[in-house]
Coordinates of N, CA, C and O in Angstrom, one line a residue:
X1 N -6.4 -4.5 18.5 CA -6.0 -3.1 18.9 C -5.7 -2.3 17.7 O -4.9 -2.7 16.9
X2 N -6.3 -1.2 17.5 CA -6.1 -0.3 16.4 C -5.6 1.1 16.9 O -6.2 1.6 17.8
X3 N -4.5 1.5 16.4 CA -4.0 2.9 16.7 C -3.4 3.4 15.4 O -3.0 2.7 14.5
X4 N -3.3 4.8 15.4 CA -2.7 5.4 14.3 C -1.2 5.3 14.5 O -0.7 5.3 15.6
X5 N -0.4 5.1 13.4 CA 1.0 5.0 13.5 C 1.6 6.4 13.8 O 1.3 7.4 13.1
X6 N 2.4 6.5 14.8 CA 3.0 7.8 15.2 C 3.9 8.3 14.0 O 4.8 7.5 13.5
X7 N 3.7 9.5 13.6 CA 4.5 10.0 12.5 C 4.1 9.5 11.1 O 4.6 9.9 10.1
X8 N 3.1 8.6 11.1 CA 2.6 8.0 9.9 C 1.5 8.9 9.3 O 1.0 9.8 9.9
X9 N 1.0 8.5 8.1 CA -0.1 9.2 7.5 C -1.4 8.8 8.3 O -1.4 7.7 8.9
X10 N -2.4 9.6 8.2 CA -3.6 9.3 8.9 C -4.4 8.1 8.2 O -5.3 7.6 8.8
X11 N -3.9 7.7 7.1 CA -4.6 6.5 6.4 C -4.0 5.2 6.8 O -4.5 4.2 6.4
X12 N -2.9 5.2 7.6 CA -2.3 4.0 8.0 C -2.7 3.7 9.5 O -2.6 4.6 10.3
X13 N -3.2 2.5 9.8 CA -3.6 2.1 11.1 C -2.7 0.9 11.6 O -2.5 0.0 10.8
X14 N -2.3 1.0 12.8 CA -1.5 -0.1 13.4 C -2.5 -1.1 14.0 O -3.3 -0.7 14.9
X15 N -2.6 -2.3 13.4 CA -3.6 -3.3 13.9 C -2.8 -4.6 14.3 O -2.1 -5.2 13.5
X16 N -2.7 -4.9 15.6 CA -2.0 -6.0 16.1 C -0.6 -6.1 15.6 O -0.1 -7.2 15.1
X17 N 0.1 -5.0 15.6 CA 1.5 -4.9 15.2 C 1.8 -4.8 13.7 O 2.9 -4.9 13.3
X18 N 0.7 -4.7 12.9 CA 0.8 -4.6 11.5 C 0.3 -3.2 11.0 O -0.8 -2.8 11.4
X19 N 1.1 -2.5 10.2 CA 0.6 -1.2 9.6 C -0.3 -1.5 8.4 O 0.1 -2.1 7.5
X20 N -1.6 -1.1 8.5 CA -2.5 -1.4 7.5 C -3.0 -0.2 6.8 O -3.3 0.8 7.4
X21 N -3.3 -0.3 5.5 CA -3.8 0.8 4.7 C -4.6 0.2 3.6 O -4.3 -0.9 3.1
X22 N -5.7 0.9 3.2 CA -6.5 0.4 2.0 C -6.1 1.3 0.8 O -6.1 2.5 0.9
X23 N -5.8 0.6 -0.3 CA -5.4 1.3 -1.5 C -6.6 1.3 -2.4 O -7.2 0.3 -2.7
X24 N -7.0 2.5 -2.9 CA -8.1 2.7 -3.7 C -7.7 3.5 -5.0 O -6.5 3.7 -5.2
X25 N -8.7 3.9 -5.7 CA -8.5 4.7 -6.9 C -9.3 6.0 -6.7 O -10.5 6.0 -6.3
X26 N -8.7 7.1 -7.1 CA -9.4 8.4 -6.9 C -9.5 9.1 -8.3 O -9.9 8.5 -9.3
X27 N -9.0 10.3 -8.4 CA -9.0 11.1 -9.6 C -7.8 10.8 -10.5 O -6.8 11.4 -10.4
X28 N -7.9 9.7 -11.3 CA -6.9 9.3 -12.2 C -5.7 8.7 -11.6 O -4.6 8.5 -12.2
X29 N -5.7 8.3 -10.3 CA -4.5 7.8 -9.6 C -4.9 7.0 -8.4 O -6.1 7.0 -7.9
X30 N -3.9 6.3 -7.8 CA -4.1 5.6 -6.6 C -4.4 6.6 -5.4 O -4.0 7.8 -5.5
X31 N -5.2 6.1 -4.5 CA -5.5 6.9 -3.3 C -5.3 5.9 -2.1 O -5.9 4.9 -2.1
X32 N -4.4 6.3 -1.2 CA -3.6 7.5 -1.1 C -2.4 7.4 -2.1 O -1.9 6.3 -2.4
X33 N -2.0 8.6 -2.5 CA -0.8 8.6 -3.4 C 0.5 8.5 -2.6 O 1.5 8.2 -3.2
X34 N 0.4 8.8 -1.3 CA 1.6 8.7 -0.4 C 1.2 7.9 0.8 O 0.1 8.2 1.4
X35 N 1.9 6.9 1.1 CA 1.7 6.0 2.3 C 3.0 6.1 3.1 O 4.1 5.9 2.6
X36 N 2.8 6.5 4.4 CA 3.9 6.7 5.3 C 3.9 5.6 6.4 O 2.9 5.5 7.1
X37 N 5.0 4.9 6.5 CA 5.1 3.8 7.4 C 6.4 3.8 8.1 O 7.3 4.5 7.7
X38 N 6.5 3.0 9.1 CA 7.8 2.8 9.9 C 8.5 1.6 9.4 O 7.9 0.5 9.1
X39 N 9.8 1.6 9.4 CA 10.6 0.5 9.0 C 10.6 -0.6 10.1 O 10.3 -0.4 11.2
X40 N 10.8 -1.8 9.6 CA 10.9 -3.0 10.5 C 9.5 -3.4 11.1 O 9.5 -4.2 12.0
X41 N 8.4 -2.8 10.7 CA 7.1 -3.2 11.1 C 6.3 -3.6 9.9 O 6.3 -2.9 8.9
X42 N 5.7 -4.8 9.9 CA 5.0 -5.3 8.7 C 4.0 -4.3 8.2 O 3.3 -3.6 9.0
X43 N 3.8 -4.3 6.9 CA 2.9 -3.5 6.2 C 1.9 -4.4 5.5 O 2.3 -5.3 4.8
X44 N 0.6 -4.1 5.6 CA -0.4 -4.9 4.9 C -1.3 -3.9 4.1 O -1.9 -3.0 4.7
X45 N -1.2 -4.0 2.8 CA -2.0 -3.1 1.9 C -3.2 -3.9 1.4 O -3.1 -5.0 0.7
X46 N -4.4 -3.4 1.7 CA -5.6 -4.0 1.3 C -6.1 -3.3 0.0 O -6.1 -2.1 -0.1
X47 N -6.5 -4.0 -1.0 CA -7.0 -3.5 -2.3 C -8.5 -3.2 -2.2 O -9.3 -4.1 -1.8
X48 N -8.9 -2.0 -2.5 CA -10.4 -1.7 -2.7 C -10.8 -2.1 -4.1 O -10.7 -1.3 -5.0
X49 N -11.2 -3.4 -4.2 CA -11.5 -3.9 -5.6 C -12.7 -3.3 -6.2 O -12.9 -3.4 -7.4
X50 N -13.5 -2.6 -5.4 CA -14.7 -1.9 -6.0 C -14.2 -0.7 -6.8 O -14.9 -0.2 -7.7
X51 N -13.0 -0.2 -6.5 CA -12.5 1.0 -7.2 C -11.3 0.7 -8.1 O -11.1 1.3 -9.1
X52 N -10.4 -0.3 -7.7 CA -9.2 -0.6 -8.5 C -9.6 -1.5 -9.7 O -10.1 -2.6 -9.4
X53 N -9.4 -1.0 -10.9 CA -9.8 -1.8 -12.1 C -8.6 -1.8 -13.0 O -7.6 -1.1 -12.9
X54 N -8.6 -2.7 -14.0 CA -7.6 -2.8 -15.0 C -6.2 -3.0 -14.5 O -6.0 -3.7 -13.5
X55 N -5.3 -2.2 -15.1 CA -3.9 -2.4 -14.7 C -3.6 -1.9 -13.3 O -2.6 -2.3 -12.7
X56 N -4.5 -1.1 -12.7 CA -4.3 -0.6 -11.3 C -4.3 -1.8 -10.3 O -3.9 -1.6 -9.2
X57 N -4.8 -3.0 -10.8 CA -4.7 -4.1 -9.9 C -3.4 -4.8 -9.9 O -3.1 -5.7 -9.1
X58 N -2.5 -4.5 -10.9 CA -1.2 -5.1 -10.9 C -0.2 -4.1 -10.2 O 0.4 -3.3 -10.8
X59 N -0.1 -4.3 -8.9 CA 0.6 -3.4 -8.0 C 2.0 -3.8 -7.7 O 2.2 -5.0 -7.5
X60 N 2.9 -2.9 -7.8 CA 4.3 -3.2 -7.5 C 5.1 -2.1 -6.9 O 4.8 -0.9 -7.1
X61 N 6.0 -2.5 -6.1 CA 7.0 -1.5 -5.5 C 8.4 -2.1 -5.9 O 9.0 -3.0 -5.1
X62 N 8.9 -1.8 -7.1 CA 10.1 -2.5 -7.6 C 11.3 -2.5 -6.7 O 12.0 -3.5 -6.5
X63 N 11.6 -1.3 -6.0 CA 12.8 -1.2 -5.2 C 12.7 -2.2 -4.0 O 13.8 -2.4 -3.4
X64 N 11.5 -2.6 -3.6 CA 11.4 -3.5 -2.4 C 11.0 -4.9 -2.8 O 10.7 -5.8 -2.0
X65 N 11.1 -5.2 -4.2 CA 10.7 -6.5 -4.7 C 9.3 -7.0 -4.3 O 9.1 -8.1 -3.9
X66 N 8.4 -6.0 -4.3 CA 7.0 -6.3 -4.0 C 6.2 -6.2 -5.3 O 6.3 -5.2 -6.0
X67 N 5.5 -7.3 -5.6 CA 4.6 -7.3 -6.8 C 3.5 -8.2 -6.5 O 3.7 -9.3 -6.0
X68 N 2.3 -7.8 -6.9 CA 1.1 -8.7 -6.8 C 0.1 -8.3 -7.8 O 0.1 -7.2 -8.3
X69 N -0.8 -9.2 -8.1 CA -2.0 -8.9 -8.9 C -3.2 -9.1 -8.0 O -3.5 -10.2 -7.6
X70 N -3.8 -7.9 -7.6 CA -5.0 -8.0 -6.8 C -6.1 -8.6 -7.5 O -6.4 -8.4 -8.7
X71 N -6.9 -9.5 -6.8 CA -8.1 -10.1 -7.4 C -9.0 -10.5 -6.3 O -8.7 -10.3 -5.1
X72 N -10.1 -11.1 -6.6 CA -11.1 -11.5 -5.6 C -10.5 -12.5 -4.6 O -10.8 -12.5 -3.5
X73 N -9.5 -13.3 -5.1 CA -8.9 -14.3 -4.2 C -7.6 -13.7 -3.6 O -7.1 -14.4 -2.7
X74 N -7.2 -12.6 -4.0 CA -5.9 -12.0 -3.5 C -6.1 -10.5 -3.3 O -5.8 -9.7 -4.2
X75 N -6.6 -10.1 -2.2 CA -7.0 -8.7 -1.9 C -5.9 -8.0 -1.1 O -6.1 -6.8 -0.8
X76 N -4.8 -8.7 -0.7 CA -3.9 -8.1 0.2 C -2.4 -8.4 -0.2 O -2.2 -9.5 -0.7
X77 N -1.5 -7.5 0.0 CA -0.1 -7.7 -0.2 C 0.5 -7.3 1.2 O 0.2 -6.3 1.7
X78 N 1.4 -8.1 1.6 CA 2.1 -7.9 2.9 C 3.6 -8.0 2.8 O 4.1 -8.9 2.1
X79 N 4.3 -7.1 3.4 CA 5.8 -7.1 3.4 C 6.3 -6.3 4.5 O 5.5 -5.6 5.2
X80 N 7.6 -6.4 4.8 CA 8.2 -5.6 5.9 C 9.3 -4.8 5.3 O 10.3 -5.3 4.9
X81 N 9.2 -3.4 5.4 CA 10.3 -2.6 4.8 C 11.5 -2.6 5.8 O 11.3 -2.3 7.0
X82 N 12.6 -2.9 5.3 CA 13.8 -3.0 6.2 C 14.8 -1.8 6.1 O 15.7 -1.8 6.9
X83 N 14.5 -0.9 5.2 CA 15.3 0.3 5.2 C 14.4 1.6 5.0 O 13.3 1.5 4.5
X84 N 14.9 2.7 5.5 CA 14.2 4.0 5.4 C 14.4 4.5 3.9 O 15.4 4.2 3.3
X85 N 13.5 5.3 3.5 CA 13.6 6.0 2.2 C 12.3 6.2 1.6 O 11.2 5.9 2.2
X86 N 12.3 6.7 0.4 CA 11.1 6.9 -0.4 C 11.1 6.0 -1.6 O 12.1 6.0 -2.4
X87 N 10.1 5.2 -1.7 CA 10.0 4.1 -2.8 C 8.8 4.3 -3.6 O 7.7 4.5 -3.1
X88 N 9.0 4.3 -4.9 CA 7.9 4.5 -5.8 C 7.0 3.2 -5.9 O 7.6 2.1 -5.9
X89 N 5.7 3.4 -6.0 CA 4.9 2.2 -6.3 C 4.0 2.6 -7.5 O 3.8 3.8 -7.8
X90 N 3.4 1.6 -8.1 CA 2.5 1.8 -9.2 C 2.0 0.5 -9.8 O 2.2 -0.6 -9.3
X91 N 1.3 0.7 -10.9 CA 0.8 -0.4 -11.6 C 1.9 -0.9 -12.6 O 2.8 -0.1 -12.9
X92 N 1.8 -2.1 -13.1 CA 2.8 -2.6 -14.0 C 2.9 -1.9 -15.3 O 4.0 -1.9 -16.0
X93 N 1.9 -1.1 -15.7 CA 2.0 -0.3 -17.0 C 2.5 1.1 -16.7 O 2.6 1.8 -17.7
X94 N 2.7 1.5 -15.5 CA 3.1 2.8 -15.2 C 2.1 3.9 -15.3 O 2.4 5.1 -15.3
X95 N 0.8 3.5 -15.4 CA -0.3 4.5 -15.5 C -0.6 5.1 -14.1 O -1.0 6.3 -14.0
X96 N -0.5 4.3 -13.1 CA -0.8 4.8 -11.7 C 0.5 4.8 -10.9 O 1.3 4.0 -11.1
X97 N 0.6 5.8 -10.0 CA 1.9 5.8 -9.3 C 1.6 6.5 -7.9 O 0.6 7.1 -7.7
X98 N 2.6 6.3 -7.0 CA 2.6 6.9 -5.7 C 3.9 6.6 -5.0 O 4.8 6.1 -5.6
X99 N 4.0 7.0 -3.8 CA 5.2 6.8 -3.0 C 4.9 6.2 -1.7 O 4.0 6.5 -1.0
X100 N 5.8 5.3 -1.3 CA 5.8 4.7 0.1 C 7.0 5.4 0.8 O 8.2 5.3 0.3
X101 N 6.7 6.1 1.9 CA 7.8 6.7 2.6 C 8.0 5.9 3.9 O 7.1 5.8 4.7
X102 N 9.2 5.4 4.1 CA 9.5 4.6 5.2 C 10.5 5.4 6.1 O 11.5 5.8 5.7
X103 N 10.1 5.6 7.4 CA 11.0 6.3 8.4 C 11.3 5.4 9.5 O 10.7 4.4 9.8

């Protein structure tokens, strides 16, 4: 079952109780630059490896203790946000950035 998350961004889809989004690379930054999700519902971020290259594959959300290195064997990071707020995400080198908004 796929539905759009109510109040979420149009790029987040609720699939079997998990908020899913694909993270890619656009004009010098991550796409989407803002991801809106609901708290206490698992989030699964899929990496578009055809577009994410170099340090953009080392993805982290420091405030939520989320960190991964996307690769052919590891295309997904999953976590459950437990508090509302705006959390910065980016690559480990600080070249790419965005925000995760949890409501």
